[in-house]
Amino acid sequence: MDESTLSFLDRLRPLGGWLSRRQRARERRARIDREDALKYIHKTEAKGRRPTLEGVAGALGLTLDEAARLLGNMQTAGLLVDSDGTPRLTAIGRDSALHIIRAHRLWERYLAEETGFAEEDWHGRAEAREHELTPAELDTLAARLGYPTHDPHGDPIPPPDGALEPHGGTPLAGLTADQAGRIVHLEDEPAILYAQLVAEGLSPGQIVRNVTRTPERVHFWTNGDEHVLAPIVAANIFVTPLPGDEAATAVVGRPLTDLPLGESACVVALAAGLRGQERRRLLDLGLLPGTVVTPELRSPGGDPTAYLIRGATIALRAEQARQIRVTGEEGRRGVRERGKAFTPAPQHPFTPAPSSPSGVTNDADN
């Protein structure tokens, strides 16, 4: 091969590399669109609604022509069938959709338990990561997390066999004023409405009471706090009603930060929304249901506060203490009656509680 031919091929090589990268990017984009369409159709069917071409286009940000081509390609690939103009998943399509849903919810659980990302960021990061995880990687991740059954929002995580049970909740506004309920799910889409729920400090596991509603507002109480939401926001909160006896005995408590210096109280629970490393920190300090806590000294700036906990004096910042629910002597007896009496721990010197991680233990994008 002469020198001029080699020179010509050298000039073509960068173009060939660029074309190859562009082709791979197109293929990846097409795969992501297919998987997002599968997820949309599955979720829509699970809600008892009819998937539509317009719905696919809106969910994926496509034109109607682009969505029609996408659904046609998916039908050719055996992922769905057309049923009188309605796209319906085949068995293969359903399995593929459940894989993506499992990946999304497991990754959200990972972000909640093992990273320092803000709650509002979990969904977006999981949306990006769900397309990169293989079934084997999901099995490994599930084992690492202790085989969780639900994501941080209360959505059930599909097991490897593909069975998926609904969360079973009903809209919050369906409770009457004399009913109590437990939050089982917070809808994380659209993001702007979910951000309002996060700002209110709501999370699955909390007990809601005294729900009243007007055309303009839904009013309720949880964890001793009053909440007033627009109906469109409250519609993203799902609850299960509590039986009368369970509702009557549920001890809500108040934040530890409300306790005056020198007054003792009993730990009822840690906030339902407290997860991962922060929850483990407080548990390691002995803050279990039944533990007696007494605020003894507050710093000149008002934060942190030194608490007597199981014979040791430990400093907690206000943001940590707010996550600890306590009650008085009557509630303390109730907790102990349920078999959760505290046991003393060895004394150790005044030690400030570890601070929140400033970084991330495992970057979700790695």
mmCIF file of N, CA and C in Angstrom, residues 114-117 275-282 315-321 352-361:
data_model
loop_
_atom_site.group_PDB
_atom_site.id
_atom_site.type_symbol
_atom_site.label_atom_id
_atom_site.label_comp_id
_atom_site.label_asym_id
_atom_site.label_seq_id
_atom_site.Cartn_x
_atom_site.Cartn_y
_atom_site.Cartn_z
ATOM 1 N N GLU A 114 -27.557 4.485 51.227
ATOM 2 C CA GLU A 114 -26.101 4.442 51.252
ATOM 3 C C GLU A 114 -25.412 5.649 50.641
ATOM 4 N N THR A 115 -26.143 6.680 50.307
ATOM 5 C CA THR A 115 -25.505 7.875 49.757
ATOM 6 C C THR A 115 -26.042 9.110 50.464
ATOM 7 N N GLY A 116 -25.431 10.225 50.169
ATOM 8 C CA GLY A 116 -25.869 11.476 50.763
ATOM 9 C C GLY A 116 -26.667 12.352 49.828
ATOM 10 N N PHE A 117 -27.148 11.803 48.720
ATOM 11 C CA PHE A 117 -27.928 12.608 47.786
ATOM 12 C C PHE A 117 -29.250 13.049 48.415
ATOM 13 N N ARG A 275 -33.241 7.541 57.165
ATOM 14 C CA ARG A 275 -32.788 6.303 56.542
ATOM 15 C C ARG A 275 -31.271 6.215 56.534
ATOM 16 N N GLY A 276 -30.802 5.017 56.195
ATOM 17 C CA GLY A 276 -29.394 4.825 55.893
ATOM 18 C C GLY A 276 -28.455 5.165 57.029
ATOM 19 N N GLN A 277 -27.367 5.851 56.681
ATOM 20 C CA GLN A 277 -26.302 6.119 57.628
ATOM 21 C C GLN A 277 -26.770 6.938 58.813
ATOM 22 N N GLU A 278 -27.618 7.938 58.588
ATOM 23 C CA GLU A 278 -28.090 8.774 59.687
ATOM 24 C C GLU A 278 -28.907 7.960 60.687
ATOM 25 N N ARG A 279 -29.738 7.059 60.192
ATOM 26 C CA ARG A 279 -30.536 6.220 61.091
ATOM 27 C C ARG A 279 -29.630 5.297 61.894
ATOM 28 N N ARG A 280 -28.642 4.694 61.224
ATOM 29 C CA ARG A 280 -27.731 3.788 61.917
ATOM 30 C C ARG A 280 -26.931 4.526 62.985
ATOM 31 N N ARG A 281 -26.540 5.773 62.716
ATOM 32 C CA ARG A 281 -25.804 6.557 63.712
ATOM 33 C C ARG A 281 -26.593 6.691 65.012
ATOM 34 N N LEU A 282 -27.869 7.060 64.877
ATOM 35 C CA LEU A 282 -28.681 7.260 66.071
ATOM 36 C C LEU A 282 -28.962 5.940 66.786
ATOM 37 N N ALA A 315 -23.681 14.819 72.529
ATOM 38 C CA ALA A 315 -24.153 16.032 71.863
ATOM 39 C C ALA A 315 -24.876 15.671 70.572
ATOM 40 N N LEU A 316 -26.050 16.233 70.389
ATOM 41 C CA LEU A 316 -26.813 16.058 69.153
ATOM 42 C C LEU A 316 -27.129 17.425 68.570
ATOM 43 N N ARG A 317 -26.976 17.532 67.275
ATOM 44 C CA ARG A 317 -27.385 18.755 66.595
ATOM 45 C C ARG A 317 -28.909 18.787 66.472
ATOM 46 N N ALA A 318 -29.448 19.977 66.316
ATOM 47 C CA ALA A 318 -30.904 20.117 66.257
ATOM 48 C C ALA A 318 -31.494 19.305 65.115
ATOM 49 N N GLU A 319 -30.813 19.258 63.970
ATOM 50 C CA GLU A 319 -31.364 18.519 62.834
ATOM 51 C C GLU A 319 -31.413 17.030 63.123
ATOM 52 N N GLN A 320 -30.511 16.532 64.002
ATOM 53 C CA GLN A 320 -30.576 15.132 64.410
ATOM 54 C C GLN A 320 -31.686 14.920 65.438
ATOM 55 N N ALA A 321 -31.748 15.810 66.440
ATOM 56 C CA ALA A 321 -32.732 15.654 67.512
ATOM 57 C C ALA A 321 -34.159 15.751 66.990
ATOM 58 N N PRO A 352 -19.498 14.111 70.826
ATOM 59 C CA PRO A 352 -20.478 14.615 69.864
ATOM 60 C C PRO A 352 -20.858 13.539 68.877
ATOM 61 N N ALA A 353 -22.110 13.501 68.499
ATOM 62 C CA ALA A 353 -22.560 12.529 67.503
ATOM 63 C C ALA A 353 -21.916 12.830 66.172
ATOM 64 N N PRO A 354 -21.628 11.796 65.364
ATOM 65 C CA PRO A 354 -21.011 12.027 64.048
ATOM 66 C C PRO A 354 -21.884 12.922 63.203
ATOM 67 N N SER A 355 -21.267 13.742 62.400
ATOM 68 C CA SER A 355 -22.012 14.644 61.525
ATOM 69 C C SER A 355 -22.469 13.914 60.283
ATOM 70 N N SER A 356 -23.375 14.509 59.572
ATOM 71 C CA SER A 356 -23.881 13.933 58.330
ATOM 72 C C SER A 356 -22.763 13.863 57.312
ATOM 73 N N PRO A 357 -22.764 12.854 56.452
ATOM 74 C CA PRO A 357 -21.730 12.784 55.420
ATOM 75 C C PRO A 357 -21.832 13.949 54.474
ATOM 76 N N SER A 358 -20.722 14.584 54.223
ATOM 77 C CA SER A 358 -20.748 15.715 53.295
ATOM 78 C C SER A 358 -20.669 15.251 51.859
ATOM 79 N N GLY A 359 -20.117 14.057 51.670
ATOM 80 C CA GLY A 359 -20.000 13.541 50.314
ATOM 81 C C GLY A 359 -20.877 12.334 50.117
ATOM 82 N N VAL A 360 -20.485 11.484 49.210
ATOM 83 C CA VAL A 360 -21.254 10.304 48.850
ATOM 84 C C VAL A 360 -20.355 9.100 48.950
ATOM 85 N N THR A 361 -20.823 8.036 49.614
ATOM 86 C CA THR A 361 -19.988 6.865 49.775
ATOM 87 C C THR A 361 -19.763 6.139 48.459
#
